[in-house]
Amino acid sequence: MMRNRYLHPGPQAMLAVLCLLAAAPCRGAAGTAAGGSLSIGYDSFIDRFTILEDDTTDTVQELHLSIDNSLAWKGRSLRLAFNNNFRIGNQTLADNLFTSFTAGTGSPTTLELRNITTYRHYLEGSDYEFGNDYAQSNTSLKVARRLSPGLRVAARGRMEFVDYSDRTDFDYDYRYADGGLELEAGSYFGRFARLAASAGHREAPDTTALNYDRFLADMEFHLVPAENYILEVSASGDRRSYDTVVERSVWYVYSQAGLAFDSGAAAGYSLKLESELYLYDRPSTTFFDTHFIRGGFRVSTSASARWSVFAEPRYARMFCDKYAEERYQESSIVLGIDLPGAADYWLSLSWEPGRRNYAREDNEIYSDFYFNRLNLSGTAAGPGGLSFTLFVMHDPEKHARRDDDFSMTMVSAALTKRF
């Protein structure tokens, strides 16, 4: 079996466009709005693991400056919006341009055309081990028709173009396009149903073995079985049929169900179940069938509108008929606190201690381990259009075999001035 144990930060391929909109805000005719922001930020990625009893650390730290500009125009039935974010740091240079056009606002038939174009360049001497300049353009088109107050139908299409500076085993140019239909009924915050299906094709000119035909289908239902109860069920299927490498052809099926109870009092309860299934046409030592399931029951309580606490015990299992080494069960509990803080600030903190046990005792690939997953995110507003955002994620694993010990830490912080 092939073991993909350690994940390193790496780029996604994108299409190069460097377009910086005017940095100063402007005031035009009615229906026109413009603005922007200037940010200084810090990102850190730390990966710690052990190789031959030697502790090893991969670290990427980046200090960056970014400027964001937006321009929007709104007419009686037309809308046009632009947003550009340009960022330069000591590791990379990047630019993101978002364009949106909407026609038929307020009428039964609407058309939405959107494009996101991004470019990233890795500076010489960058700490990114697999840094590879890339560019990507994603364009989507949606034509929707309201058949009645509670019924909508839409046709969707998407195109994606990717270009890497260098061709590697993991980075390759490709072109992708898909299209399909969706049907929605009801209100998303009450009784709601959605059905969608689409078909697509990806072409990799320099790597034809990675060409595939794709079929996607998904459904989503929101039901109200009784007063104060909400039941949500969703499922999606993703079929990829590769042109030449048969063992890659796969069905990926993800489904989840959740039941929430809100009495209107301080306490709330919710049950969530989720499932991930991979079924390969021709399983191999690299691509093999797996089935992951997880369930959790959350209890939350709040003494005021400004804070709430919650606890969620979880249990998960991984099934694999072909390889006993892959099977495991995992138990944990998520403890957290949320501070909405109105418009001034918000903070979310969670801690998830737990343990994973593998079914096979003489497992040469994996070992049992304890984990402590910590997540913190928040933002605070200051005077004069200033704001501070912070994200911290720390995921250490303490294994039965010391050589398997592993931890990953991510930190992202930014100070932003809006104008």
JSON list of N, CA, C and O in Angstrom, two decimals, residues 265-268 299-311 336-342 345-349:
[
{"chain": "A", "resi": 265, "resn": "ALA", "atom": "N", "xyz": [-35.28, 28.18, 24.50]},
{"chain": "A", "resi": 265, "resn": "ALA", "atom": "CA", "xyz": [-34.64, 28.45, 25.78]},
{"chain": "A", "resi": 265, "resn": "ALA", "atom": "C", "xyz": [-33.13, 28.51, 25.60]},
{"chain": "A", "resi": 265, "resn": "ALA", "atom": "O", "xyz": [-32.62, 28.58, 24.49]},
{"chain": "A", "resi": 266, "resn": "ALA", "atom": "N", "xyz": [-32.39, 28.46, 26.69]},
{"chain": "A", "resi": 266, "resn": "ALA", "atom": "CA", "xyz": [-30.94, 28.62, 26.62]},
{"chain": "A", "resi": 266, "resn": "ALA", "atom": "C", "xyz": [-30.26, 27.41, 25.99]},
{"chain": "A", "resi": 266, "resn": "ALA", "atom": "O", "xyz": [-29.21, 27.54, 25.38]},
{"chain": "A", "resi": 267, "resn": "ALA", "atom": "N", "xyz": [-30.84, 26.22, 26.15]},
{"chain": "A", "resi": 267, "resn": "ALA", "atom": "CA", "xyz": [-30.18, 25.00, 25.68]},
{"chain": "A", "resi": 267, "resn": "ALA", "atom": "C", "xyz": [-30.66, 24.59, 24.30]},
{"chain": "A", "resi": 267, "resn": "ALA", "atom": "O", "xyz": [-31.81, 24.81, 23.92]},
{"chain": "A", "resi": 268, "resn": "GLY", "atom": "N", "xyz": [-29.75, 23.99, 23.54]},
{"chain": "A", "resi": 268, "resn": "GLY", "atom": "CA", "xyz": [-30.08, 23.44, 22.23]},
{"chain": "A", "resi": 268, "resn": "GLY", "atom": "C", "xyz": [-29.40, 22.10, 22.05]},
{"chain": "A", "resi": 268, "resn": "GLY", "atom": "O", "xyz": [-28.36, 21.83, 22.66]},
{"chain": "A", "resi": 299, "resn": "VAL", "atom": "N", "xyz": [-24.58, 19.43, 22.58]},
{"chain": "A", "resi": 299, "resn": "VAL", "atom": "CA", "xyz": [-25.42, 20.14, 23.55]},
{"chain": "A", "resi": 299, "resn": "VAL", "atom": "C", "xyz": [-24.81, 21.53, 23.72]},
{"chain": "A", "resi": 299, "resn": "VAL", "atom": "O", "xyz": [-23.62, 21.66, 24.01]},
{"chain": "A", "resi": 300, "resn": "SER", "atom": "N", "xyz": [-25.61, 22.55, 23.52]},
{"chain": "A", "resi": 300, "resn": "SER", "atom": "CA", "xyz": [-25.13, 23.91, 23.65]},
{"chain": "A", "resi": 300, "resn": "SER", "atom": "C", "xyz": [-26.04, 24.71, 24.58]},
{"chain": "A", "resi": 300, "resn": "SER", "atom": "O", "xyz": [-27.23, 24.42, 24.69]},
{"chain": "A", "resi": 301, "resn": "THR", "atom": "N", "xyz": [-25.45, 25.69, 25.23]},
{"chain": "A", "resi": 301, "resn": "THR", "atom": "CA", "xyz": [-26.23, 26.54, 26.13]},
{"chain": "A", "resi": 301, "resn": "THR", "atom": "C", "xyz": [-25.66, 27.94, 26.11]},
{"chain": "A", "resi": 301, "resn": "THR", "atom": "O", "xyz": [-24.45, 28.13, 25.92]},
{"chain": "A", "resi": 302, "resn": "SER", "atom": "N", "xyz": [-26.52, 28.92, 26.30]},
{"chain": "A", "resi": 302, "resn": "SER", "atom": "CA", "xyz": [-26.09, 30.32, 26.30]},
{"chain": "A", "resi": 302, "resn": "SER", "atom": "C", "xyz": [-26.82, 31.06, 27.40]},
{"chain": "A", "resi": 302, "resn": "SER", "atom": "O", "xyz": [-28.04, 30.91, 27.57]},
{"chain": "A", "resi": 303, "resn": "ALA", "atom": "N", "xyz": [-26.07, 31.87, 28.14]},
{"chain": "A", "resi": 303, "resn": "ALA", "atom": "CA", "xyz": [-26.67, 32.67, 29.20]},
{"chain": "A", "resi": 303, "resn": "ALA", "atom": "C", "xyz": [-27.11, 34.03, 28.69]},
{"chain": "A", "resi": 303, "resn": "ALA", "atom": "O", "xyz": [-27.91, 34.70, 29.33]},
{"chain": "A", "resi": 304, "resn": "SER", "atom": "N", "xyz": [-26.59, 34.42, 27.53]},
{"chain": "A", "resi": 304, "resn": "SER", "atom": "CA", "xyz": [-26.97, 35.70, 26.92]},
{"chain": "A", "resi": 304, "resn": "SER", "atom": "C", "xyz": [-26.70, 35.61, 25.43]},
{"chain": "A", "resi": 304, "resn": "SER", "atom": "O", "xyz": [-26.20, 34.60, 24.93]},
{"chain": "A", "resi": 305, "resn": "ALA", "atom": "N", "xyz": [-27.01, 36.68, 24.71]},
{"chain": "A", "resi": 305, "resn": "ALA", "atom": "CA", "xyz": [-26.76, 36.71, 23.27]},
{"chain": "A", "resi": 305, "resn": "ALA", "atom": "C", "xyz": [-25.29, 36.89, 22.96]},
{"chain": "A", "resi": 305, "resn": "ALA", "atom": "O", "xyz": [-24.89, 36.79, 21.80]},
{"chain": "A", "resi": 306, "resn": "ARG", "atom": "N", "xyz": [-24.46, 37.14, 23.97]},
{"chain": "A", "resi": 306, "resn": "ARG", "atom": "CA", "xyz": [-23.05, 37.44, 23.73]},
{"chain": "A", "resi": 306, "resn": "ARG", "atom": "C", "xyz": [-22.13, 36.23, 23.85]},
{"chain": "A", "resi": 306, "resn": "ARG", "atom": "O", "xyz": [-20.97, 36.32, 23.47]},
{"chain": "A", "resi": 307, "resn": "TRP", "atom": "N", "xyz": [-22.60, 35.12, 24.40]},
{"chain": "A", "resi": 307, "resn": "TRP", "atom": "CA", "xyz": [-21.72, 33.96, 24.48]},
{"chain": "A", "resi": 307, "resn": "TRP", "atom": "C", "xyz": [-22.54, 32.68, 24.63]},
{"chain": "A", "resi": 307, "resn": "TRP", "atom": "O", "xyz": [-23.67, 32.69, 25.09]},
{"chain": "A", "resi": 308, "resn": "SER", "atom": "N", "xyz": [-21.92, 31.58, 24.20]},
{"chain": "A", "resi": 308, "resn": "SER", "atom": "CA", "xyz": [-22.52, 30.25, 24.36]},
{"chain": "A", "resi": 308, "resn": "SER", "atom": "C", "xyz": [-21.40, 29.22, 24.45]},
{"chain": "A", "resi": 308, "resn": "SER", "atom": "O", "xyz": [-20.29, 29.45, 23.94]},
{"chain": "A", "resi": 309, "resn": "VAL", "atom": "N", "xyz": [-21.69, 28.11, 25.11]},
{"chain": "A", "resi": 309, "resn": "VAL", "atom": "CA", "xyz": [-20.72, 27.02, 25.22]},
{"chain": "A", "resi": 309, "resn": "VAL", "atom": "C", "xyz": [-21.37, 25.74, 24.70]},
{"chain": "A", "resi": 309, "resn": "VAL", "atom": "O", "xyz": [-22.60, 25.62, 24.69]},
{"chain": "A", "resi": 310, "resn": "PHE", "atom": "N", "xyz": [-20.54, 24.80, 24.25]},
{"chain": "A", "resi": 310, "resn": "PHE", "atom": "CA", "xyz": [-21.10, 23.56, 23.74]},
{"chain": "A", "resi": 310, "resn": "PHE", "atom": "C", "xyz": [-20.15, 22.40, 24.00]},
{"chain": "A", "resi": 310, "resn": "PHE", "atom": "O", "xyz": [-18.94, 22.59, 24.22]},
{"chain": "A", "resi": 311, "resn": "ALA", "atom": "N", "xyz": [-20.72, 21.21, 23.99]},
{"chain": "A", "resi": 311, "resn": "ALA", "atom": "CA", "xyz": [-19.96, 19.96, 24.11]},
{"chain": "A", "resi": 311, "resn": "ALA", "atom": "C", "xyz": [-20.54, 18.97, 23.10]},
{"chain": "A", "resi": 311, "resn": "ALA", "atom": "O", "xyz": [-21.75, 18.86, 22.97]},
{"chain": "A", "resi": 336, "resn": "GLY", "atom": "N", "xyz": [-16.27, 23.68, 23.33]},
{"chain": "A", "resi": 336, "resn": "GLY", "atom": "CA", "xyz": [-16.04, 24.97, 22.70]},
{"chain": "A", "resi": 336, "resn": "GLY", "atom": "C", "xyz": [-16.83, 26.09, 23.31]},
{"chain": "A", "resi": 336, "resn": "GLY", "atom": "O", "xyz": [-17.77, 25.88, 24.11]},
{"chain": "A", "resi": 337, "resn": "ILE", "atom": "N", "xyz": [-16.46, 27.31, 22.92]},
{"chain": "A", "resi": 337, "resn": "ILE", "atom": "CA", "xyz": [-17.16, 28.51, 23.34]},
{"chain": "A", "resi": 337, "resn": "ILE", "atom": "C", "xyz": [-17.23, 29.46, 22.17]},
{"chain": "A", "resi": 337, "resn": "ILE", "atom": "O", "xyz": [-16.27, 29.59, 21.40]},
{"chain": "A", "resi": 338, "resn": "ASP", "atom": "N", "xyz": [-18.39, 30.08, 21.99]},
{"chain": "A", "resi": 338, "resn": "ASP", "atom": "CA", "xyz": [-18.60, 31.07, 20.93]},
{"chain": "A", "resi": 338, "resn": "ASP", "atom": "C", "xyz": [-18.98, 32.40, 21.57]},
{"chain": "A", "resi": 338, "resn": "ASP", "atom": "O", "xyz": [-19.86, 32.44, 22.45]},
{"chain": "A", "resi": 339, "resn": "LEU", "atom": "N", "xyz": [-18.32, 33.46, 21.11]},
{"chain": "A", "resi": 339, "resn": "LEU", "atom": "CA", "xyz": [-18.61, 34.80, 21.58]},
{"chain": "A", "resi": 339, "resn": "LEU", "atom": "C", "xyz": [-18.99, 35.65, 20.38]},
{"chain": "A", "resi": 339, "resn": "LEU", "atom": "O", "xyz": [-18.13, 36.21, 19.70]},
{"chain": "A", "resi": 340, "resn": "PRO", "atom": "N", "xyz": [-20.28, 35.76, 20.05]},
{"chain": "A", "resi": 340, "resn": "PRO", "atom": "CA", "xyz": [-20.69, 36.54, 18.88]},
{"chain": "A", "resi": 340, "resn": "PRO", "atom": "C", "xyz": [-20.29, 38.01, 18.98]},
{"chain": "A", "resi": 340, "resn": "PRO", "atom": "O", "xyz": [-19.83, 38.60, 18.00]},
{"chain": "A", "resi": 341, "resn": "GLY", "atom": "N", "xyz": [-20.48, 38.63, 20.14]},
{"chain": "A", "resi": 341, "resn": "GLY", "atom": "CA", "xyz": [-19.99, 39.98, 20.35]},
{"chain": "A", "resi": 341, "resn": "GLY", "atom": "C", "xyz": [-20.60, 41.06, 19.50]},
{"chain": "A", "resi": 341, "resn": "GLY", "atom": "O", "xyz": [-19.99, 42.11, 19.30]},
{"chain": "A", "resi": 342, "resn": "ALA", "atom": "N", "xyz": [-21.75, 40.84, 18.90]},
{"chain": "A", "resi": 342, "resn": "ALA", "atom": "CA", "xyz": [-22.41, 41.83, 18.04]},
{"chain": "A", "resi": 342, "resn": "ALA", "atom": "C", "xyz": [-21.48, 42.26, 16.91]},
{"chain": "A", "resi": 342, "resn": "ALA", "atom": "O", "xyz": [-20.81, 41.42, 16.31]},
{"chain": "A", "resi": 345, "resn": "TYR", "atom": "N", "xyz": [-16.92, 42.40, 17.76]},
{"chain": "A", "resi": 345, "resn": "TYR", "atom": "CA", "xyz": [-15.98, 41.29, 17.75]},
{"chain": "A", "resi": 345, "resn": "TYR", "atom": "C", "xyz": [-16.76, 39.99, 17.68]},
{"chain": "A", "resi": 345, "resn": "TYR", "atom": "O", "xyz": [-17.96, 39.94, 17.92]},
{"chain": "A", "resi": 346, "resn": "TRP", "atom": "N", "xyz": [-16.04, 38.92, 17.35]},
{"chain": "A", "resi": 346, "resn": "TRP", "atom": "CA", "xyz": [-16.56, 37.57, 17.53]},
{"chain": "A", "resi": 346, "resn": "TRP", "atom": "C", "xyz": [-15.38, 36.63, 17.72]},
{"chain": "A", "resi": 346, "resn": "TRP", "atom": "O", "xyz": [-14.28, 36.87, 17.20]},
{"chain": "A", "resi": 347, "resn": "LEU", "atom": "N", "xyz": [-15.59, 35.58, 18.48]},
{"chain": "A", "resi": 347, "resn": "LEU", "atom": "CA", "xyz": [-14.53, 34.64, 18.80]},
{"chain": "A", "resi": 347, "resn": "LEU", "atom": "C", "xyz": [-15.11, 33.25, 18.91]},
{"chain": "A", "resi": 347, "resn": "LEU", "atom": "O", "xyz": [-16.18, 33.05, 19.49]},
{"chain": "A", "resi": 348, "resn": "SER", "atom": "N", "xyz": [-14.42, 32.28, 18.33]},
{"chain": "A", "resi": 348, "resn": "SER", "atom": "CA", "xyz": [-14.82, 30.88, 18.42]},
{"chain": "A", "resi": 348, "resn": "SER", "atom": "C", "xyz": [-13.61, 30.05, 18.80]},
{"chain": "A", "resi": 348, "resn": "SER", "atom": "O", "xyz": [-12.56, 30.14, 18.15]},
{"chain": "A", "resi": 349, "resn": "LEU", "atom": "N", "xyz": [-13.74, 29.27, 19.87]},
{"chain": "A", "resi": 349, "resn": "LEU", "atom": "CA", "xyz": [-12.64, 28.45, 20.37]},
{"chain": "A", "resi": 349, "resn": "LEU", "atom": "C", "xyz": [-13.15, 27.04, 20.62]},
{"chain": "A", "resi": 349, "resn": "LEU", "atom": "O", "xyz": [-14.19, 26.86, 21.25]}
]
